[in-house]
PDB file of C-alpha atoms and ligand atoms in Angstrom:
ATOM      1  CA  MET K   1     -10.069  -6.566 -24.757  1.00 65.00           C
ATOM      2  CA  GLY K   2     -11.423  -5.429 -21.400  1.00 89.00           C
ATOM      3  CA  ILE K   3     -10.690  -6.792 -17.960  1.00 94.00           C
ATOM      4  CA  LYS K   4     -12.230  -9.939 -16.494  1.00 97.00           C
ATOM      5  CA  VAL K   5     -13.763  -9.620 -13.039  1.00 98.00           C
ATOM      6  CA  TYR K   6     -13.993 -12.532 -10.595  1.00 98.00           C
ATOM      7  CA  ILE K   7     -17.374 -12.938  -8.894  1.00 98.00           C
ATOM      8  CA  ASP K   8     -17.939 -16.068  -6.790  1.00 98.00           C
ATOM      9  CA  GLY K   9     -15.728 -18.326  -8.841  1.00 98.00           C
ATOM     10  CA  LYS K  10     -16.709 -17.108 -12.322  1.00 98.00           C
ATOM     11  CA  TYR K  11     -15.268 -14.439 -14.596  1.00 98.00           C
ATOM     12  CA  TYR K  12     -17.267 -11.656 -16.216  1.00 98.00           C
ATOM     13  CA  SER K  13     -16.434  -8.809 -18.600  1.00 97.00           C
ATOM     14  CA  LYS K  14     -16.491  -5.310 -17.114  1.00 96.00           C
ATOM     15  CA  VAL K  15     -20.038  -4.595 -18.383  1.00 96.00           C
ATOM     16  CA  GLU K  16     -21.327  -7.981 -17.250  1.00 97.00           C
ATOM     17  CA  SER K  17     -19.793  -7.828 -13.773  1.00 97.00           C
ATOM     18  CA  LYS K  18     -22.877  -7.044 -11.697  1.00 97.00           C
ATOM     19  CA  ILE K  19     -24.170  -7.848  -8.243  1.00 96.00           C
ATOM     20  CA  SER K  20     -27.739  -7.897  -6.965  1.00 98.00           C
ATOM     21  CA  VAL K  21     -29.400  -4.721  -5.671  1.00 98.00           C
ATOM     22  CA  PHE K  22     -30.402  -6.911  -2.685  1.00 98.00           C
ATOM     23  CA  ASP K  23     -26.757  -7.500  -1.755  1.00 98.00           C
ATOM     24  CA  HIS K  24     -26.234  -5.928   1.672  1.00 98.00           C
ATOM     25  CA  GLY K  25     -22.871  -4.644   0.512  1.00 98.00           C
ATOM     26  CA  PHE K  26     -24.887  -2.360  -1.778  1.00 98.00           C
ATOM     27  CA  LEU K  27     -27.866  -1.753   0.517  1.00 98.00           C
ATOM     28  CA  TYR K  28     -25.909  -1.075   3.706  1.00 98.00           C
ATOM     29  CA  GLY K  29     -22.173  -1.055   3.044  1.00 98.00           C
ATOM     30  CA  ASP K  30     -22.152  -4.377   4.886  1.00 98.00           C
ATOM     31  CA  GLY K  31     -18.893  -6.052   3.939  1.00 98.00           C
ATOM     32  CA  VAL K  32     -15.122  -5.692   3.976  1.00 98.00           C
ATOM     33  CA  PHE K  33     -12.445  -5.053   1.388  1.00 98.00           C
ATOM     34  CA  GLU K  34      -8.749  -4.719   0.641  1.00 98.00           C
ATOM     35  CA  GLY K  35      -6.718  -2.678  -1.839  1.00 98.00           C
ATOM     36  CA  ILE K  36      -3.583  -4.598  -2.827  1.00 98.00           C
ATOM     37  CA  ARG K  37      -0.812  -3.919  -5.329  1.00 98.00           C
ATOM     38  CA  SER K  38       1.502  -5.985  -7.451  1.00 98.00           C
ATOM     39  CA  TYR K  39       4.852  -4.806  -8.788  1.00 97.00           C
ATOM     40  CA  ASP K  40       6.518  -6.696 -11.649  1.00 97.00           C
ATOM     41  CA  LYS K  41       4.581  -9.895 -10.860  1.00 98.00           C
ATOM     42  CA  LEU K  42       5.180  -9.633  -7.102  1.00 98.00           C
ATOM     43  CA  ILE K  43       2.119  -9.090  -4.901  1.00 98.00           C
ATOM     44  CA  PHE K  44       3.236  -6.793  -2.099  1.00 98.00           C
ATOM     45  CA  ARG K  45       2.520  -8.100   1.424  1.00 98.00           C
ATOM     46  CA  LEU K  46      -0.440 -10.219   0.330  1.00 98.00           C
ATOM     47  CA  ASP K  47      -0.381 -12.175   3.598  1.00 98.00           C
ATOM     48  CA  LYS K  48      -0.741  -8.983   5.647  1.00 98.00           C
ATOM     49  CA  HIS K  49      -3.658  -7.833   3.498  1.00 98.00           C
ATOM     50  CA  LEU K  50      -5.380 -11.206   3.878  1.00 98.00           C
ATOM     51  CA  ASP K  51      -4.788 -11.192   7.647  1.00 98.00           C
ATOM     52  CA  ARG K  52      -6.393  -7.740   7.889  1.00 98.00           C
ATOM     53  CA  LEU K  53      -9.300  -8.817   5.655  1.00 98.00           C
ATOM     54  CA  TYR K  54     -10.052 -11.894   7.781  1.00 98.00           C
ATOM     55  CA  GLU K  55      -9.772  -9.831  10.987  1.00 98.00           C
ATOM     56  CA  SER K  56     -12.188  -7.195   9.640  1.00 98.00           C
ATOM     57  CA  ALA K  57     -14.593  -9.993   8.584  1.00 98.00           C
ATOM     58  CA  HIS K  58     -14.270 -11.694  11.975  1.00 98.00           C
ATOM     59  CA  THR K  59     -15.250  -8.509  13.810  1.00 98.00           C
ATOM     60  CA  ILE K  60     -18.346  -7.945  11.674  1.00 98.00           C
ATOM     61  CA  MET K  61     -19.168 -11.678  11.961  1.00 98.00           C
ATOM     62  CA  LEU K  62     -18.861 -12.320   8.255  1.00 98.00           C
ATOM     63  CA  GLU K  63     -17.526 -15.747   7.472  1.00 98.00           C
ATOM     64  CA  ILE K  64     -15.430 -15.674   4.300  1.00 98.00           C
ATOM     65  CA  PRO K  65     -16.387 -18.833   2.403  1.00 96.00           C
ATOM     66  CA  MET K  66     -12.822 -19.474   1.230  1.00 98.00           C
ATOM     67  CA  THR K  67      -9.497 -20.104   2.939  1.00 98.00           C
ATOM     68  CA  LYS K  68      -6.597 -17.648   2.648  1.00 98.00           C
ATOM     69  CA  LYS K  69      -4.870 -20.173   0.400  1.00 98.00           C
ATOM     70  CA  GLU K  70      -7.871 -20.435  -1.911  1.00 98.00           C
ATOM     71  CA  LEU K  71      -8.225 -16.647  -2.016  1.00 98.00           C
ATOM     72  CA  THR K  72      -4.520 -16.304  -2.874  1.00 98.00           C
ATOM     73  CA  ALA K  73      -5.008 -18.770  -5.749  1.00 98.00           C
ATOM     74  CA  ALA K  74      -8.066 -16.841  -6.998  1.00 98.00           C
ATOM     75  CA  ILE K  75      -6.168 -13.520  -6.885  1.00 98.00           C
ATOM     76  CA  ILE K  76      -3.241 -15.002  -8.807  1.00 98.00           C
ATOM     77  CA  GLN K  77      -5.581 -16.579 -11.359  1.00 98.00           C
ATOM     78  CA  THR K  78      -7.263 -13.187 -11.881  1.00 98.00           C
ATOM     79  CA  LEU K  79      -3.901 -11.452 -12.401  1.00 98.00           C
ATOM     80  CA  LYS K  80      -2.801 -14.116 -14.877  1.00 98.00           C
ATOM     81  CA  LEU K  81      -6.065 -14.056 -16.817  1.00 97.00           C
ATOM     82  CA  ASN K  82      -5.820 -10.283 -17.127  1.00 97.00           C
ATOM     83  CA  LYS K  83      -2.082 -10.444 -17.920  1.00 97.00           C
ATOM     84  CA  LEU K  84      -1.254  -7.801 -15.353  1.00 97.00           C
ATOM     85  CA  SER K  85       2.329  -7.460 -14.101  1.00 97.00           C
ATOM     86  CA  ASN K  86       1.683  -4.193 -12.252  1.00 97.00           C
ATOM     87  CA  ALA K  87      -1.810  -4.164 -10.852  1.00 97.00           C
ATOM     88  CA  TYR K  88      -4.166  -2.685  -8.319  1.00 98.00           C
ATOM     89  CA  ILE K  89      -6.255  -5.490  -6.843  1.00 98.00           C
ATOM     90  CA  ARG K  90      -9.582  -4.765  -5.165  1.00 98.00           C
ATOM     91  CA  LEU K  91     -10.765  -7.681  -3.075  1.00 98.00           C
ATOM     92  CA  ILE K  92     -14.327  -7.332  -1.779  1.00 98.00           C
ATOM     93  CA  ILE K  93     -16.337  -9.615   0.482  1.00 98.00           C
ATOM     94  CA  SER K  94     -19.923  -8.458   0.749  1.00 98.00           C
ATOM     95  CA  ARG K  95     -22.545  -9.864   3.101  1.00 98.00           C
ATOM     96  CA  GLY K  96     -24.444 -11.150   0.060  1.00 98.00           C
ATOM     97  CA  ILE K  97     -28.092 -11.184  -0.914  1.00 98.00           C
ATOM     98  CA  GLY K  98     -30.709 -10.723   1.814  1.00 98.00           C
ATOM     99  CA  ASP K  99     -34.023  -8.952   2.219  1.00 97.00           C
ATOM    100  CA  LEU K 100     -34.572  -5.224   2.676  1.00 98.00           C
ATOM    101  CA  GLY K 101     -34.019  -5.396   6.439  1.00 97.00           C
ATOM    102  CA  LEU K 102     -30.651  -5.023   8.163  1.00 97.00           C
ATOM    103  CA  ASP K 103     -30.499  -8.537   9.585  1.00 98.00           C
ATOM    104  CA  PRO K 104     -27.320 -10.223   8.318  1.00 98.00           C
ATOM    105  CA  ARG K 105     -28.668 -13.629   9.372  1.00 97.00           C
ATOM    106  CA  LYS K 106     -30.926 -13.389   6.322  1.00 98.00           C
ATOM    107  CA  CYS K 107     -27.913 -13.259   3.991  1.00 98.00           C
ATOM    108  CA  PRO K 108     -26.885 -16.913   3.637  1.00 97.00           C
ATOM    109  CA  LYS K 109     -23.996 -16.517   1.202  1.00 98.00           C
ATOM    110  CA  PRO K 110     -21.321 -13.800   1.179  1.00 98.00           C
ATOM    111  CA  SER K 111     -20.039 -12.738  -2.239  1.00 98.00           C
ATOM    112  CA  ILE K 112     -16.365 -12.682  -3.168  1.00 98.00           C
ATOM    113  CA  ILE K 113     -15.310 -10.201  -5.829  1.00 98.00           C
ATOM    114  CA  ILE K 114     -11.812  -9.659  -7.217  1.00 98.00           C
ATOM    115  CA  ILE K 115     -11.145  -6.752  -9.555  1.00 98.00           C
ATOM    116  CA  ALA K 116      -7.621  -6.452 -10.922  1.00 98.00           C
ATOM    117  CA  ASP K 117      -6.781  -3.575 -13.183  1.00 96.00           C
ATOM    118  CA  LYS K 118      -3.912  -1.348 -14.195  1.00 94.00           C
ATOM    119  CA  ILE K 119      -2.866   0.937 -11.394  1.00 89.00           C
ATOM    120  CA  LEU K 120      -3.896   4.547 -11.942  1.00 84.00           C
ATOM    121  CA  LEU K 121      -0.892   6.495 -10.738  1.00 82.00           C
ATOM    122  CA  TYR K 122      -1.300   9.857  -9.071  1.00 87.00           C
ATOM    123  CA  PRO K 123       0.188  12.766 -11.040  1.00 92.00           C
ATOM    124  CA  ASN K 124       3.971  12.944 -10.701  1.00 94.00           C
ATOM    125  CA  LYS K 125       3.624  16.530  -9.511  1.00 94.00           C
ATOM    126  CA  PHE K 126       2.288  15.288  -6.123  1.00 92.00           C
ATOM    127  CA  TYR K 127       5.484  13.345  -5.493  1.00 96.00           C
ATOM    128  CA  GLN K 128       7.928  15.933  -6.823  1.00 96.00           C
ATOM    129  CA  GLU K 129       6.405  19.047  -5.311  1.00 97.00           C
ATOM    130  CA  GLY K 130       4.422  17.628  -2.381  1.00 97.00           C
ATOM    131  CA  LEU K 131       0.782  18.027  -1.411  1.00 97.00           C
ATOM    132  CA  ALA K 132      -1.037  20.830   0.390  1.00 98.00           C
ATOM    133  CA  ILE K 133      -3.732  19.372   2.673  1.00 98.00           C
ATOM    134  CA  ILE K 134      -6.159  20.587   5.346  1.00 98.00           C
ATOM    135  CA  THR K 135      -7.802  19.372   8.515  1.00 98.00           C
ATOM    136  CA  VAL K 136     -11.583  19.025   8.176  1.00 98.00           C
ATOM    137  CA  PRO K 137     -14.555  19.293  10.578  1.00 98.00           C
ATOM    138  CA  THR K 138     -15.708  15.656  10.227  1.00 98.00           C
ATOM    139  CA  PHE K 139     -14.049  13.549  12.929  1.00 98.00           C
ATOM    140  CA  ARG K 140     -12.844  10.039  12.199  1.00 98.00           C
ATOM    141  CA  ASN K 141     -15.402   7.449  13.389  1.00 98.00           C
ATOM    142  CA  LEU K 142     -15.187   6.676  17.088  1.00 96.00           C
ATOM    143  CA  PRO K 143     -13.523   3.301  17.688  1.00 94.00           C
ATOM    144  CA  ASN K 144     -16.424   2.427  19.983  1.00 93.00           C
ATOM    145  CA  SER K 145     -19.007   2.983  17.247  1.00 95.00           C
ATOM    146  CA  LEU K 146     -17.371   1.817  14.005  1.00 96.00           C
ATOM    147  CA  ASP K 147     -13.715   1.010  14.588  1.00 97.00           C
ATOM    148  CA  PRO K 148     -11.595   2.577  11.794  1.00 98.00           C
ATOM    149  CA  GLY K 149      -9.401  -0.533  12.109  1.00 98.00           C
ATOM    150  CA  ILE K 150     -12.144  -2.426  10.268  1.00 98.00           C
ATOM    151  CA  LYS K 151     -11.698  -1.933   6.536  1.00 98.00           C
ATOM    152  CA  SER K 152     -15.420  -1.994   5.864  1.00 98.00           C
ATOM    153  CA  LEU K 153     -17.411  -1.152   2.742  1.00 98.00           C
ATOM    154  CA  ASN K 154     -18.891   1.762   4.674  1.00 97.00           C
ATOM    155  CA  TYR K 155     -16.606   4.672   3.749  1.00 97.00           C
ATOM    156  CA  LEU K 156     -19.002   7.612   4.151  1.00 98.00           C
ATOM    157  CA  ASN K 157     -17.041   8.953   7.126  1.00 98.00           C
ATOM    158  CA  ASN K 158     -13.980   9.268   4.876  1.00 98.00           C
ATOM    159  CA  ILE K 159     -16.010  10.505   1.908  1.00 98.00           C
ATOM    160  CA  MET K 160     -17.459  13.344   4.050  1.00 98.00           C
ATOM    161  CA  ALA K 161     -13.900  14.385   4.887  1.00 98.00           C
ATOM    162  CA  LYS K 162     -12.877  14.179   1.236  1.00 98.00           C
ATOM    163  CA  ILE K 163     -15.838  16.378   0.222  1.00 98.00           C
ATOM    164  CA  GLU K 164     -14.887  18.966   2.844  1.00 98.00           C
ATOM    165  CA  ALA K 165     -11.300  19.063   1.554  1.00 98.00           C
ATOM    166  CA  ASN K 166     -12.464  19.203  -2.087  1.00 98.00           C
ATOM    167  CA  ASN K 167     -14.871  22.050  -1.276  1.00 98.00           C
ATOM    168  CA  CYS K 168     -11.890  24.090  -0.099  1.00 98.00           C
ATOM    169  CA  GLY K 169      -9.824  23.193  -3.182  1.00 98.00           C
ATOM    170  CA  TYR K 170      -7.665  20.443  -1.633  1.00 97.00           C
ATOM    171  CA  ASN K 171      -7.166  16.815  -2.635  1.00 95.00           C
ATOM    172  CA  GLU K 172      -6.745  15.239   0.786  1.00 97.00           C
ATOM    173  CA  ALA K 173      -8.067  15.794   4.315  1.00 98.00           C
ATOM    174  CA  ILE K 174      -6.545  15.231   7.733  1.00 98.00           C
ATOM    175  CA  MET K 175      -9.141  13.688  10.027  1.00 98.00           C
ATOM    176  CA  LEU K 176      -8.983  14.185  13.794  1.00 98.00           C
ATOM    177  CA  SER K 177     -10.257  11.985  16.576  1.00 98.00           C
ATOM    178  CA  SER K 178     -13.254  13.326  18.517  1.00 95.00           C
ATOM    179  CA  ASP K 179     -10.845  14.853  21.068  1.00 95.00           C
ATOM    180  CA  GLY K 180      -8.906  16.683  18.402  1.00 97.00           C
ATOM    181  CA  MET K 181      -5.856  14.444  18.007  1.00 98.00           C
ATOM    182  CA  VAL K 182      -4.544  13.643  14.530  1.00 98.00           C
ATOM    183  CA  ALA K 183      -5.918  10.286  13.323  1.00 98.00           C
ATOM    184  CA  GLU K 184      -5.214   9.811   9.606  1.00 98.00           C
ATOM    185  CA  CYS K 185      -6.232  11.090   6.193  1.00 98.00           C
ATOM    186  CA  SER K 186      -9.359  10.102   4.261  1.00 98.00           C
ATOM    187  CA  GLY K 187      -7.551   7.267   2.488  1.00 97.00           C
ATOM    188  CA  ASP K 188      -3.980   7.296   3.808  1.00 98.00           C
ATOM    189  CA  ASN K 189      -2.022   7.200   7.067  1.00 98.00           C
ATOM    190  CA  ILE K 190       0.077  10.175   8.163  1.00 98.00           C
ATOM    191  CA  PHE K 191       3.657  10.444   9.435  1.00 98.00           C
ATOM    192  CA  ILE K 192       5.783  13.323  10.680  1.00 98.00           C
ATOM    193  CA  ILE K 193       9.544  13.593  11.102  1.00 98.00           C
ATOM    194  CA  LYS K 194      10.880  15.809  13.872  1.00 98.00           C
ATOM    195  CA  ASN K 195      14.573  15.895  14.844  1.00 98.00           C
ATOM    196  CA  ASN K 196      15.189  12.700  12.812  1.00 97.00           C
ATOM    197  CA  ILE K 197      12.481  10.763  14.674  1.00 98.00           C
ATOM    198  CA  LEU K 198       9.609   9.195  12.729  1.00 98.00           C
ATOM    199  CA  TYR K 199       6.182   9.567  14.383  1.00 98.00           C
ATOM    200  CA  THR K 200       2.763   8.268  13.386  1.00 98.00           C
ATOM    201  CA  PRO K 201      -0.451   8.209  15.446  1.00 98.00           C
ATOM    202  CA  PRO K 202      -1.237   4.895  17.173  1.00 98.00           C
ATOM    203  CA  SER K 203      -4.031   3.040  15.382  1.00 96.00           C
ATOM    204  CA  TYR K 204      -6.198   2.927  18.539  1.00 95.00           C
ATOM    205  CA  ILE K 205      -6.715   6.698  18.204  1.00 96.00           C
ATOM    206  CA  GLY K 206      -8.975   5.795  15.235  1.00 95.00           C
ATOM    207  CA  ALA K 207      -6.900   4.970  12.189  1.00 97.00           C
ATOM    208  CA  LEU K 208      -6.620   2.052   9.837  1.00 98.00           C
ATOM    209  CA  LYS K 209      -3.524  -0.004  10.590  1.00 98.00           C
ATOM    210  CA  GLY K 210      -2.106   0.542   7.121  1.00 98.00           C
ATOM    211  CA  ILE K 211       0.104  -2.095   5.530  1.00 98.00           C
ATOM    212  CA  THR K 212       2.227   0.695   4.013  1.00 98.00           C
ATOM    213  CA  ARG K 213       2.349   2.397   7.425  1.00 98.00           C
ATOM    214  CA  ASP K 214       3.684  -0.765   9.075  1.00 98.00           C
ATOM    215  CA  THR K 215       6.180  -1.203   6.217  1.00 98.00           C
ATOM    216  CA  LEU K 216       7.468   2.339   6.762  1.00 98.00           C
ATOM    217  CA  LEU K 217       7.918   1.750  10.497  1.00 98.00           C
ATOM    218  CA  GLU K 218       9.911  -1.362   9.575  1.00 98.00           C
ATOM    219  CA  ILE K 219      12.045   0.476   7.002  1.00 98.00           C
ATOM    220  CA  GLY K 220      12.711   3.261   9.532  1.00 98.00           C
ATOM    221  CA  GLU K 221      13.852   0.800  12.196  1.00 97.00           C
ATOM    222  CA  LYS K 222      16.031  -1.148   9.752  1.00 97.00           C
ATOM    223  CA  ASN K 223      17.734   2.124   8.875  1.00 95.00           C
ATOM    224  CA  LYS K 224      18.432   2.966  12.518  1.00 95.00           C
ATOM    225  CA  MET K 225      15.805   5.687  12.727  1.00 97.00           C
ATOM    226  CA  ARG K 226      13.883   6.091  15.931  1.00 98.00           C
ATOM    227  CA  CYS K 227      10.231   5.296  15.171  1.00 98.00           C
ATOM    228  CA  GLU K 228       7.379   6.010  17.550  1.00 98.00           C
ATOM    229  CA  GLU K 229       3.627   5.605  17.544  1.00 98.00           C
ATOM    230  CA  LYS K 230       2.534   8.744  19.375  1.00 98.00           C
ATOM    231  CA  MET K 231      -0.545  10.939  19.734  1.00 98.00           C
ATOM    232  CA  LEU K 232      -0.026  14.026  17.593  1.00 98.00           C
ATOM    233  CA  THR K 233      -1.636  17.447  17.760  1.00 98.00           C
ATOM    234  CA  ARG K 234      -2.112  19.810  14.829  1.00 98.00           C
ATOM    235  CA  HIS K 235       0.536  22.056  16.422  1.00 98.00           C
ATOM    236  CA  GLU K 236       3.018  19.187  16.133  1.00 98.00           C
ATOM    237  CA  LEU K 237       2.103  18.688  12.476  1.00 98.00           C
ATOM    238  CA  TYR K 238       2.571  22.366  11.647  1.00 98.00           C
ATOM    239  CA  ASN K 239       6.012  22.397  13.270  1.00 98.00           C
ATOM    240  CA  ALA K 240       7.279  19.071  11.920  1.00 98.00           C
ATOM    241  CA  ASP K 241      10.453  19.019   9.828  1.00 98.00           C
ATOM    242  CA  GLU K 242       8.771  16.752   7.273  1.00 98.00           C
ATOM    243  CA  VAL K 243       5.320  15.209   6.760  1.00 98.00           C
ATOM    244  CA  PHE K 244       4.211  12.441   4.413  1.00 98.00           C
ATOM    245  CA  LEU K 245       1.240  10.166   3.754  1.00 98.00           C
ATOM    246  CA  THR K 246       1.252   6.416   3.127  1.00 98.00           C
ATOM    247  CA  GLY K 247      -1.160   4.047   1.393  1.00 98.00           C
ATOM    248  CA  THR K 248      -1.171   1.128  -1.014  1.00 98.00           C
ATOM    249  CA  ALA K 249      -2.362   3.184  -3.980  1.00 96.00           C
ATOM    250  CA  ALA K 250      -0.544   6.433  -3.171  1.00 96.00           C
ATOM    251  CA  GLU K 251       2.602   4.762  -1.732  1.00 97.00           C
ATOM    252  CA  ILE K 252       4.465   7.660  -0.052  1.00 98.00           C
ATOM    253  CA  VAL K 253       3.399  11.242  -0.771  1.00 98.00           C
ATOM    254  CA  PRO K 254       5.297  14.224   0.682  1.00 98.00           C
ATOM    255  CA  VAL K 255       3.177  16.931   2.327  1.00 98.00           C
ATOM    256  CA  VAL K 256       4.485  20.509   2.150  1.00 98.00           C
ATOM    257  CA  LYS K 257       1.587  22.574   3.473  1.00 98.00           C
ATOM    258  CA  ILE K 258      -1.043  21.932   6.157  1.00 98.00           C
ATOM    259  CA  ASP K 259      -3.846  24.413   6.863  1.00 98.00           C
ATOM    260  CA  GLU K 260      -1.773  27.046   5.001  1.00 98.00           C
ATOM    261  CA  ARG K 261       1.266  26.494   7.295  1.00 98.00           C
ATOM    262  CA  LYS K 262       4.440  25.681   5.408  1.00 98.00           C
ATOM    263  CA  ILE K 263       6.005  22.386   6.515  1.00 98.00           C
ATOM    264  CA  GLY K 264       9.790  22.513   6.909  1.00 98.00           C
ATOM    265  CA  THR K 265      11.337  24.129   3.835  1.00 97.00           C
ATOM    266  CA  GLY K 266       8.089  23.889   1.861  1.00 98.00           C
ATOM    267  CA  ARG K 267       9.678  21.221  -0.350  1.00 98.00           C
ATOM    268  CA  PRO K 268       9.596  17.393   0.027  1.00 98.00           C
ATOM    269  CA  GLY K 269      12.050  16.576   2.832  1.00 98.00           C
ATOM    270  CA  LYS K 270      15.331  14.695   2.495  1.00 97.00           C
ATOM    271  CA  ILE K 271      14.340  11.842   4.798  1.00 98.00           C
ATOM    272  CA  THR K 272      10.973  11.476   3.048  1.00 98.00           C
ATOM    273  CA  LEU K 273      12.738  11.199  -0.319  1.00 98.00           C
ATOM    274  CA  LYS K 274      15.091   8.574   1.107  1.00 98.00           C
ATOM    275  CA  LEU K 275      12.172   6.572   2.537  1.00 98.00           C
ATOM    276  CA  MET K 276      10.418   6.767  -0.844  1.00 98.00           C
ATOM    277  CA  ARG K 277      13.510   5.233  -2.494  1.00 98.00           C
ATOM    278  CA  LEU K 278      13.828   2.501   0.133  1.00 98.00           C
ATOM    279  CA  PHE K 279      10.130   1.645  -0.173  1.00 98.00           C
ATOM    280  CA  LYS K 280      10.415   1.366  -3.973  1.00 97.00           C
ATOM    281  CA  GLN K 281      13.383  -0.985  -3.617  1.00 97.00           C
ATOM    282  CA  MET K 282      11.417  -3.158  -1.203  1.00 97.00           C
ATOM    283  CA  THR K 283       8.432  -3.516  -3.574  1.00 97.00           C
ATOM    284  CA  LYS K 284      10.783  -4.800  -6.266  1.00 96.00           C
ATOM    285  CA  LYS K 285      12.300  -7.430  -3.993  1.00 95.00           C
ATOM    286  CA  GLU K 286       9.635  -8.995  -1.816  1.00 95.00           C
ATOM    287  CA  GLY K 287       6.173 -10.388  -2.471  1.00 97.00           C
ATOM    288  CA  THR K 288       4.096 -13.321  -3.626  1.00 98.00           C
ATOM    289  CA  ARG K 289       5.385 -14.213  -7.086  1.00 98.00           C
ATOM    290  CA  TYR K 290       3.193 -15.202 -10.029  1.00 98.00           C
ATOM    291  CA  THR K 291       3.942 -15.869 -13.669  1.00 97.00           C
ATOM    292  CA  PHE K 292       2.114 -15.868 -16.986  1.00 95.00           C
TER     293      PHE K 292
HETATM  294  N1  PMP C   1      -6.329   4.815   5.970  1.00 82.75           N
HETATM  295  C1  PMP C   1      -7.452   4.614   5.256  1.00 82.75           C
HETATM  296  C2  PMP C   1      -8.728   5.201   5.744  1.00 82.75           C
HETATM  297  C3  PMP C   1      -7.410   3.843   4.087  1.00 82.75           C
HETATM  298  O1  PMP C   1      -8.532   3.621   3.378  1.00 82.75           O
HETATM  299  C4  PMP C   1      -6.171   3.301   3.662  1.00 82.75           C
HETATM  300  C5  PMP C   1      -6.100   2.443   2.415  1.00 82.75           C
HETATM  301  N2  PMP C   1      -6.378   3.170   1.251  1.00 82.75           N
HETATM  302  C6  PMP C   1      -5.019   3.574   4.418  1.00 82.75           C
HETATM  303  C7  PMP C   1      -5.146   4.315   5.576  1.00 82.75           C
HETATM  304  C8  PMP C   1      -3.682   3.012   4.016  1.00 82.75           C
HETATM  305  O2  PMP C   1      -3.640   1.631   4.236  1.00 82.75           O
HETATM  306  P1  PMP C   1      -2.720   0.648   3.386  1.00 82.75           P
HETATM  307  O3  PMP C   1      -1.327   1.150   3.523  1.00 82.75           O
HETATM  308  O4  PMP C   1      -2.918  -0.684   3.975  1.00 82.75           O
HETATM  309  O5  PMP C   1      -3.185   0.749   1.965  1.00 82.75           O
END
C-alpha cells in the first residue's frame, strides 16, 4: 500500500496526488515550504517549523488558510494515516491556481499539501568518514532581492550551486555571499569549531535560519561551549579544527575536506561526534507526540 498525500483537506494516493498546471507554485515557484522530521512518534520542533513557515508566508503576502493548530492536526492525521513513526514531512503552501500572469491577486485560494514518507537516510559513510565539499561560483541570493531567510518554493539559486558541485564530483556546495563571505550550503547550514569555540555565519549574511542550526547553538551553550554567530571567510574554514553541516534531513554531517584543503585531522572531529550524539539524544526526548 502506497502513501496517502494530503491536498486541501483530502487524501490521495501517490499517483493521484496532483496539482493544477495553473498553480503559481508550479508556474513561478510562488509559495513556501517546510521539511520536518519525526523520530519515534515525536515531531521535532514542529512549533519552530510552523513559526518559520508563517513568517515566510507573511513576507510573500501569502495568507495560509489554516491556523497553526489546524495545520498541526492535519500533519498528525497524515502521519497516523500513513502509520509512520519515523517520517520526513514536507509541508507546502502554494499560491494556488491563477492565470498565466504573475499577479498573485488572481490566485484566490492557496493550496496546502502535506507529504509524509519514510525518511531516506544519507549513506552511513558520510557520517563515519565525513564529506568533501567545495565552494561554488554561484552566490547565495542577495537578502535585498530574495531573502534566503524565506523558505520559498523557488530553489533555483541552491540548485545552481548543487549542479556546480556535482559537475566537479562533489555532493554539496558552500555558497558565499556576494562579498565573498561564507553563507551556507545548498541545503544545509555550516558550522566551524576553532579552539573549542563554535561559529556559524549570522543569518543576515544570506542564510536560512535553520531549525537544526538553532538547536546546535542551544546544545553548545547548554554544554558550556562558547557559541558565536560570526562572519566567516574561506580562509577561516580551511583552518578550522572541525567543520560540520546541519539540516533537518541530513542532521549533522562532518566535513573533512573543503576545496581540497584537509580540515583538522582529515577525520570527523571529536566535538562534532559529541554534538551528533547530543543531538540524537534530544530528538528522542522532545517533540510533539502522536500515537496510532
Ligand atoms: N539552508 C537551506 C538552504 C536549506 O534548504 C535548509 C533545509 N534543508 C537548511 C539550511 C537547514 O535548515 P533546517 O535545519 O531548518 O532543516
